[in-house]
Coordinates of C-alpha atoms and ligand atoms in Angstrom, one line a residue:
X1 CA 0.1 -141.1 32.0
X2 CA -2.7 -138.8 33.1
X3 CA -0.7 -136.0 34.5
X4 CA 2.9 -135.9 34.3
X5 CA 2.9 -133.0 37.0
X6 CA -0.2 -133.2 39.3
X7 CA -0.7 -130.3 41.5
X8 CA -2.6 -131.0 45.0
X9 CA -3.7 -128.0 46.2
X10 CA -5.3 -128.6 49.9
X11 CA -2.7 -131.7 51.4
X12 CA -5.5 -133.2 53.4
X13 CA -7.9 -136.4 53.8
X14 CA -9.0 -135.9 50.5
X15 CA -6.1 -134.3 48.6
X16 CA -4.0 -136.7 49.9
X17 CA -5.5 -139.9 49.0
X18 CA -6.4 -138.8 45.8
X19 CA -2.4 -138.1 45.9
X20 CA -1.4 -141.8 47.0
X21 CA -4.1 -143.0 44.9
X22 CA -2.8 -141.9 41.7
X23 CA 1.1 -142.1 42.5
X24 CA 0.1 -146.1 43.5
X25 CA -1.5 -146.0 39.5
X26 CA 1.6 -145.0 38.2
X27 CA -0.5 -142.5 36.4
X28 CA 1.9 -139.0 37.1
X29 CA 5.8 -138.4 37.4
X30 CA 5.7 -136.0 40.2
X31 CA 3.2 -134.6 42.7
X32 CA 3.4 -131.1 43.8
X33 CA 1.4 -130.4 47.2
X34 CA 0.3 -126.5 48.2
X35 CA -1.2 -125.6 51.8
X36 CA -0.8 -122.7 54.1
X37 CA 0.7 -124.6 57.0
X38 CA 4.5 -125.7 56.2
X39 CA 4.4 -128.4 58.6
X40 CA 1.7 -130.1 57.3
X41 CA 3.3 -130.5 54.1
X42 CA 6.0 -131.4 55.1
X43 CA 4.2 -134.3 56.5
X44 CA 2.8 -134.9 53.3
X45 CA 6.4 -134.9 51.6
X46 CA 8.0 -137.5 54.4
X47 CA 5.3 -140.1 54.1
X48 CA 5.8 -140.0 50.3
X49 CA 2.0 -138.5 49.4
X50 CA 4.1 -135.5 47.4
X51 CA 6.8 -134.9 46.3
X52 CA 7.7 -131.2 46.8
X53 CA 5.6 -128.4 47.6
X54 CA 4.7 -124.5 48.0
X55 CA 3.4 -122.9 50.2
X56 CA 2.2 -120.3 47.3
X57 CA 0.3 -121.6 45.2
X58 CA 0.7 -119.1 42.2
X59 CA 4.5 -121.2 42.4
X60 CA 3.0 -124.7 43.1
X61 CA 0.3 -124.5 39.4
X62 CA 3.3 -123.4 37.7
X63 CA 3.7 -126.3 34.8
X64 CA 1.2 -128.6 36.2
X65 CA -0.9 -130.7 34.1
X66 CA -3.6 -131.1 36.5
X67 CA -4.7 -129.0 39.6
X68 CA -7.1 -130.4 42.2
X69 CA -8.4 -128.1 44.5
X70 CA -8.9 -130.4 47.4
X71 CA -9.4 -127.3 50.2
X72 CA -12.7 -126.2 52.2
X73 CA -15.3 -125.0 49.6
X74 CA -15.1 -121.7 51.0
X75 CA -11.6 -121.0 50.3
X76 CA -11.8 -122.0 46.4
X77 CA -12.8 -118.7 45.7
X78 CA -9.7 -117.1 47.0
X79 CA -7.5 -119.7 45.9
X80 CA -8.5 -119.8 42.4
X81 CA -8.1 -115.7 42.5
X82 CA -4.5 -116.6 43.6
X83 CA -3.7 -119.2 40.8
X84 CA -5.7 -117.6 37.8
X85 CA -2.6 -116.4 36.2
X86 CA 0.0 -118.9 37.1
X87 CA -1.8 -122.0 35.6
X88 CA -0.1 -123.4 32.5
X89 CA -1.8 -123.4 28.8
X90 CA -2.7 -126.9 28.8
X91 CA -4.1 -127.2 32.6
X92 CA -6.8 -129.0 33.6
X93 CA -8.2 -127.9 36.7
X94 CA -10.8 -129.9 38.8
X95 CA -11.9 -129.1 42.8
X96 CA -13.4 -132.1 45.1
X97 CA -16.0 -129.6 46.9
X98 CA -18.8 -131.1 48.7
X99 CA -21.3 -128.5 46.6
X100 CA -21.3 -128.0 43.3
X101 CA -23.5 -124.7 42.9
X102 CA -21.5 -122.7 44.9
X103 CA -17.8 -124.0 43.4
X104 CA -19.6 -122.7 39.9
X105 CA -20.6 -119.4 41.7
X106 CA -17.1 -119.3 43.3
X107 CA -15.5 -120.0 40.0
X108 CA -17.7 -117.8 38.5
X109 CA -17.4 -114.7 40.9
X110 CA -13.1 -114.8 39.5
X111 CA -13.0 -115.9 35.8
X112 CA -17.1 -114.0 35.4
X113 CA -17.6 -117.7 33.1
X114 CA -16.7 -121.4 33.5
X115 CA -13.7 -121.9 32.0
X116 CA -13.6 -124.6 29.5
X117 CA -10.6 -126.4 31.8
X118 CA -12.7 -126.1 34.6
X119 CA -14.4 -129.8 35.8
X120 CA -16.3 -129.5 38.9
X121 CA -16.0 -133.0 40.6
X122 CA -17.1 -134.6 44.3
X123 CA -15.8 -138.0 45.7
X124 CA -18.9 -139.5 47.4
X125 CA -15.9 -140.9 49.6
X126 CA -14.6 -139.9 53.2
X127 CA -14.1 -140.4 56.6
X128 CA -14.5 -138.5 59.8
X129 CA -10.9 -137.5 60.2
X130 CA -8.7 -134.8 58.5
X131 CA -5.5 -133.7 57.5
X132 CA -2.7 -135.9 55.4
X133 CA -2.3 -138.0 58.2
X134 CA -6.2 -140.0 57.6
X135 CA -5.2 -140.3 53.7
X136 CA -4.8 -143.8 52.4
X137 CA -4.4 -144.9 49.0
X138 CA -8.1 -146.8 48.9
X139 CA -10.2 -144.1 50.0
X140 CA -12.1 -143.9 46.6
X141 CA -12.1 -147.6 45.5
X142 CA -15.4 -148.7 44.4
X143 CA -17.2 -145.2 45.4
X144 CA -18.5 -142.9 43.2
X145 CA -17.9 -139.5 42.3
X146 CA -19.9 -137.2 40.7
X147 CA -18.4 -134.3 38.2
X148 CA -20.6 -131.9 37.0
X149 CA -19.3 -130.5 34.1
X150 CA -21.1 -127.4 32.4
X151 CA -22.3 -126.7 28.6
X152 CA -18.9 -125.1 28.0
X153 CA -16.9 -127.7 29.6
X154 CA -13.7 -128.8 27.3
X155 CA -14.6 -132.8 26.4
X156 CA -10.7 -133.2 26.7
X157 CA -10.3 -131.6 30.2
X158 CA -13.6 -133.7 31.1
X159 CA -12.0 -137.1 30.2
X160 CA -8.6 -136.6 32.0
X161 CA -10.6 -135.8 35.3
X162 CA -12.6 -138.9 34.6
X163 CA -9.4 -141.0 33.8
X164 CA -7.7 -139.5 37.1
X165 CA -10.5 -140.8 39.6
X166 CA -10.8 -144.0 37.3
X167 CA -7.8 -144.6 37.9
X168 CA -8.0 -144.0 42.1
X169 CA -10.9 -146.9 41.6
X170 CA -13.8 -144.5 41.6
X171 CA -16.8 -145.1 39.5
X172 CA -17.5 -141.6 37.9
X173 CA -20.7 -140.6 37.2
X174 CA -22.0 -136.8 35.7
X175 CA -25.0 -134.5 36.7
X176 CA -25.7 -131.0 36.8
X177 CA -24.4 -129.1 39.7
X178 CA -28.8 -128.2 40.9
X179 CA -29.0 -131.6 41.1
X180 CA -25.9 -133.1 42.7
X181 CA -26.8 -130.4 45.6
X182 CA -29.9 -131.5 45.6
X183 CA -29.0 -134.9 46.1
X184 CA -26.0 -134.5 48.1
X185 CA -27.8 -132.4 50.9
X186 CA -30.5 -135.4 51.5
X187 CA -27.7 -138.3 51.6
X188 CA -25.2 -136.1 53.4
X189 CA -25.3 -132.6 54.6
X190 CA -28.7 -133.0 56.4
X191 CA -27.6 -136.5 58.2
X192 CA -24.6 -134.2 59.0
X193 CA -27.0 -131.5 60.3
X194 CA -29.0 -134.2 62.6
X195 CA -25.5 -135.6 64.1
X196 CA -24.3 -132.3 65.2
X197 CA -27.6 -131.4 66.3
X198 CA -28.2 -134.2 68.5
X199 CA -25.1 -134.1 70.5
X200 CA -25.2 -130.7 71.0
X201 CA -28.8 -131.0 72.3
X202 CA -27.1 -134.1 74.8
X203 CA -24.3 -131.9 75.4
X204 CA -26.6 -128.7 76.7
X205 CA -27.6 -130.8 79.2
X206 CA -26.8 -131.0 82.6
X207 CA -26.4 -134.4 82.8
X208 CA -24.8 -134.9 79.5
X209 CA -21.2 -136.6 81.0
X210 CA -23.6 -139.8 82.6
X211 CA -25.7 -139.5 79.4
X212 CA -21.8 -140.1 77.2
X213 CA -20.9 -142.6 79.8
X214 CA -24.0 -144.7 79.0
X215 CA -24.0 -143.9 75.6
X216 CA -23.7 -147.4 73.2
X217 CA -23.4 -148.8 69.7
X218 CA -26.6 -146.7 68.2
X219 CA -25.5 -143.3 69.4
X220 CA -21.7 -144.6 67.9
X221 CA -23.2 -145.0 64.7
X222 CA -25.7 -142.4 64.3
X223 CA -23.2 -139.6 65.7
X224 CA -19.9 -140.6 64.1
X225 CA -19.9 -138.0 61.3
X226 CA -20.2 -135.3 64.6
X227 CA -16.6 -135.6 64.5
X228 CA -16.3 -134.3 61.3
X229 CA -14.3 -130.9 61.0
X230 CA -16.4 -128.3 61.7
X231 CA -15.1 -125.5 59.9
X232 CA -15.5 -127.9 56.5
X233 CA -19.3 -128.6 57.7
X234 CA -19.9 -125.0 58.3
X235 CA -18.9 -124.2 54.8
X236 CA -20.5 -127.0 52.9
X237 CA -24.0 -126.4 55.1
X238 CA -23.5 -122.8 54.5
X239 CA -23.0 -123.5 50.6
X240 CA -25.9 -126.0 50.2
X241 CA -28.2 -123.8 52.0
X242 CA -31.5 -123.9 50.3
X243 CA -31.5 -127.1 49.4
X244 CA -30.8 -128.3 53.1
X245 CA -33.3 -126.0 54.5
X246 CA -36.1 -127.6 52.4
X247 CA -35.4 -131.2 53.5
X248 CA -34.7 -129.5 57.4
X249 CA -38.4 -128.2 56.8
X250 CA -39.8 -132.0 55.5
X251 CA -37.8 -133.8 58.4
X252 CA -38.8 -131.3 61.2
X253 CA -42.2 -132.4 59.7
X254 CA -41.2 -135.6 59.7
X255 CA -40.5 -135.9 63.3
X256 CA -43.2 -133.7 64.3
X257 CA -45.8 -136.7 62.6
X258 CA -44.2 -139.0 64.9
X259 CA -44.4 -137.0 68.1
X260 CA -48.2 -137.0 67.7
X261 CA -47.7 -140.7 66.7
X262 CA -46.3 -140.9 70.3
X263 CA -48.9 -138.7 71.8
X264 CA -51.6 -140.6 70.6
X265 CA -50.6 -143.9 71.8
X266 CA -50.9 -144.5 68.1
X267 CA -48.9 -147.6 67.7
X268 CA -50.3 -148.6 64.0
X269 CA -48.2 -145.3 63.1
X270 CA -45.2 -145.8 64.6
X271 CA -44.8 -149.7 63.4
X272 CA -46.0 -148.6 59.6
X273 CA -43.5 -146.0 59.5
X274 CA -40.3 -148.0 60.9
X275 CA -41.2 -150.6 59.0
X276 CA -41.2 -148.6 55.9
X277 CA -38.0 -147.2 57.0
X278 CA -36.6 -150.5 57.6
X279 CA -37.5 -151.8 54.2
X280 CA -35.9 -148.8 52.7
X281 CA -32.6 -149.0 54.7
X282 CA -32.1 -153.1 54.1
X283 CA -32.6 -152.4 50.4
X284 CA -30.1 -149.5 50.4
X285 CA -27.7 -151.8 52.3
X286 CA -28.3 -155.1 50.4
Ligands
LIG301 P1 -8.8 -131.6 55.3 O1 -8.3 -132.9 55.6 O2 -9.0 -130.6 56.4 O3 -7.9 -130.9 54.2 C1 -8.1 -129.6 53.7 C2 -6.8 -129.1 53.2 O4 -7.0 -127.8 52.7 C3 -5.7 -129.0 54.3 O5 -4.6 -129.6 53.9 C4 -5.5 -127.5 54.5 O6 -4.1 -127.2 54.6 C5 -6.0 -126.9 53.1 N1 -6.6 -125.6 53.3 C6 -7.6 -125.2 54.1 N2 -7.9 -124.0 53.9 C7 -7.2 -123.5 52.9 C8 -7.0 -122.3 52.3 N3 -7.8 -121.2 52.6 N4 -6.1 -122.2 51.3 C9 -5.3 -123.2 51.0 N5 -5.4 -124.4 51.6 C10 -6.3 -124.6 52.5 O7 -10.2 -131.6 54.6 P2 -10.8 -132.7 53.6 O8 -11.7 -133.6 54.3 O9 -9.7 -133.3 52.7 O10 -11.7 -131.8 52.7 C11 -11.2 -131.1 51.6 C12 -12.4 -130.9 50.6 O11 -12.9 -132.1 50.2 C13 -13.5 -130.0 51.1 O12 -13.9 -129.1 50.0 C14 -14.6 -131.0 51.3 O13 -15.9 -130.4 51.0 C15 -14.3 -132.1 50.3 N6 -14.8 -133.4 50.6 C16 -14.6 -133.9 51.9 C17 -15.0 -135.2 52.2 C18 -14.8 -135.8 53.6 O14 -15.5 -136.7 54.0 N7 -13.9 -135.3 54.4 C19 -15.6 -136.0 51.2 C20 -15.7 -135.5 50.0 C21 -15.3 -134.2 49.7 P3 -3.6 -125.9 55.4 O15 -4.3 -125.8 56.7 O16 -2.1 -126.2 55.5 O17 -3.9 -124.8 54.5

């Protein structure tokens, strides 16, 4: 068993598939759920994702094997400030933040080091929706996530959090937090960026309800993570900053080399570079 007492602390989409996910393994005796809206977890208690919770969460780390801190990545500061003297001996702790560097800053900033129980981790896994309602059991089979453990980090404390999303049917891969942010804000936080920008660029407009009502499958797809939360987004664009202002920077260039490919007439261009994009896209698919 990987936890005997798990403790979720953030009930939501992620917290509480990760919650179904290892109650469905069979991998911890009781699941402990901690959030600042009561009715929310007790949700999360009647469709079986926990089994009791706090709303404190000094109360809910109390004994728990293993804390996830599955809440906005600008709350973990404050939250870990809230838990750092409640958590038991032998706890692992581990956070699902969508950036790493500033979880380590955050962590750093309360305990002034990582602590060696400390595993930074990221499901490359989610939907659009929120709250403990959207959770499901499957969310993280066959998807990766990406911990990014630091020099310090405890080997032990490293493998449980590797055996917990194992066992959730995640593939888990390491890194260093520079470069999961690195990574993570040209394969997500910038396509989040374009999506919000785009339909609120539609939505300025004065015609913007006929330009919905026409709107079909490709503006669907290419705008469907615009309906992600937006307080999460602002934290995690916030967090990732510097890396997601230099790719902003090459894709504003980006777009700006296929304006003048428009204003030239310069079809050669334009056919060049969708093919290439093409390529690139049915390979990543495939
Ligand atoms: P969510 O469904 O909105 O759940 C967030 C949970 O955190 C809620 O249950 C909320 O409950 C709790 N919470 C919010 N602020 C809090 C605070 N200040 N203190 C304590 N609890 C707080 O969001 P989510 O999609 O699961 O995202 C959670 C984390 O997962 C974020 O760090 C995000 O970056 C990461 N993540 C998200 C995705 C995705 O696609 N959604 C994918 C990978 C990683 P209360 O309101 O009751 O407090």
């Amino acid at each position: 068993m990987i936890a005997k007492r798990l403790c979720i602390i953030g009930v939501g989409l992620i917290g509480g598939s990760l919650a179904r996910a290892v109650r469905a393994a069979g991998e911890c005796e009781h699941i402990i759920g901690c959030g600042r809206n009561e009715a929310s977890l007790q949700t999360a208690q009647k469709l079986g994702v926990i089994d009791s919770y706090s709303t404190d969460a000094a109360t809910a780390v109390a004994d728990a094997d293993v804390v996830v801190l599955a809440v906005p990545v600008g709350a973990i500061g404050s939250v870990l400030t809230q838990i750092r003297d409640a958590l038991a001996e032998h706890a692992v702790v581990t956070d699902v933040g969508s950036s790493k560097g500033s979880v380590v800053d955050a962590v750093k900033a309360v305990y002034s080091d990582i602590p060696v129980f400390f595993v930074p981790g990221h499901p490359i896994a989610g939907t659009e929706q929120s709250g403990v309602e959207a959770s499901f059991a499957e969310l993280f089979q066959q998807r990766r996530v990406i911990l990014t453990p630091v020099a310090q980090t405890d080997v032990g404390a490293l493998e449980q959090v590797t055996q917990l999303w194992q066992c959730a049917g995640a593939q888990v891969s390491t890194m260093s937090p520079e470069h999961h942010d690195a990574v993570l804000a040209a394969t997500s936080h910038l396509p989040h960026m374009l999506a919000f920008a785009l339909v609120e660029l539609l939505n300025q407009r004065d015609d913007s309800d006929e330009i919905f009502d026409y709107a079909a499958g490709g503006f669907r797809d290419f705008t469907r993570i615009a309906s992600s939360d937006p307080v999460m987004w602002r934290d995690i664009c916030l967090a990732n900053a510097d890396a997601l202002l230099e790719l902003v920077d090459d894709y504003t260039q980006g777009l700006s080399r296929l304006a003048d490919m428009l204003r030239n007439g310069d079809a050669d261009g334009l056919l060049k570079t969708f093919e290439q994009s093409k390529q690139a896209r049915d390979r990543f698919i495939g």
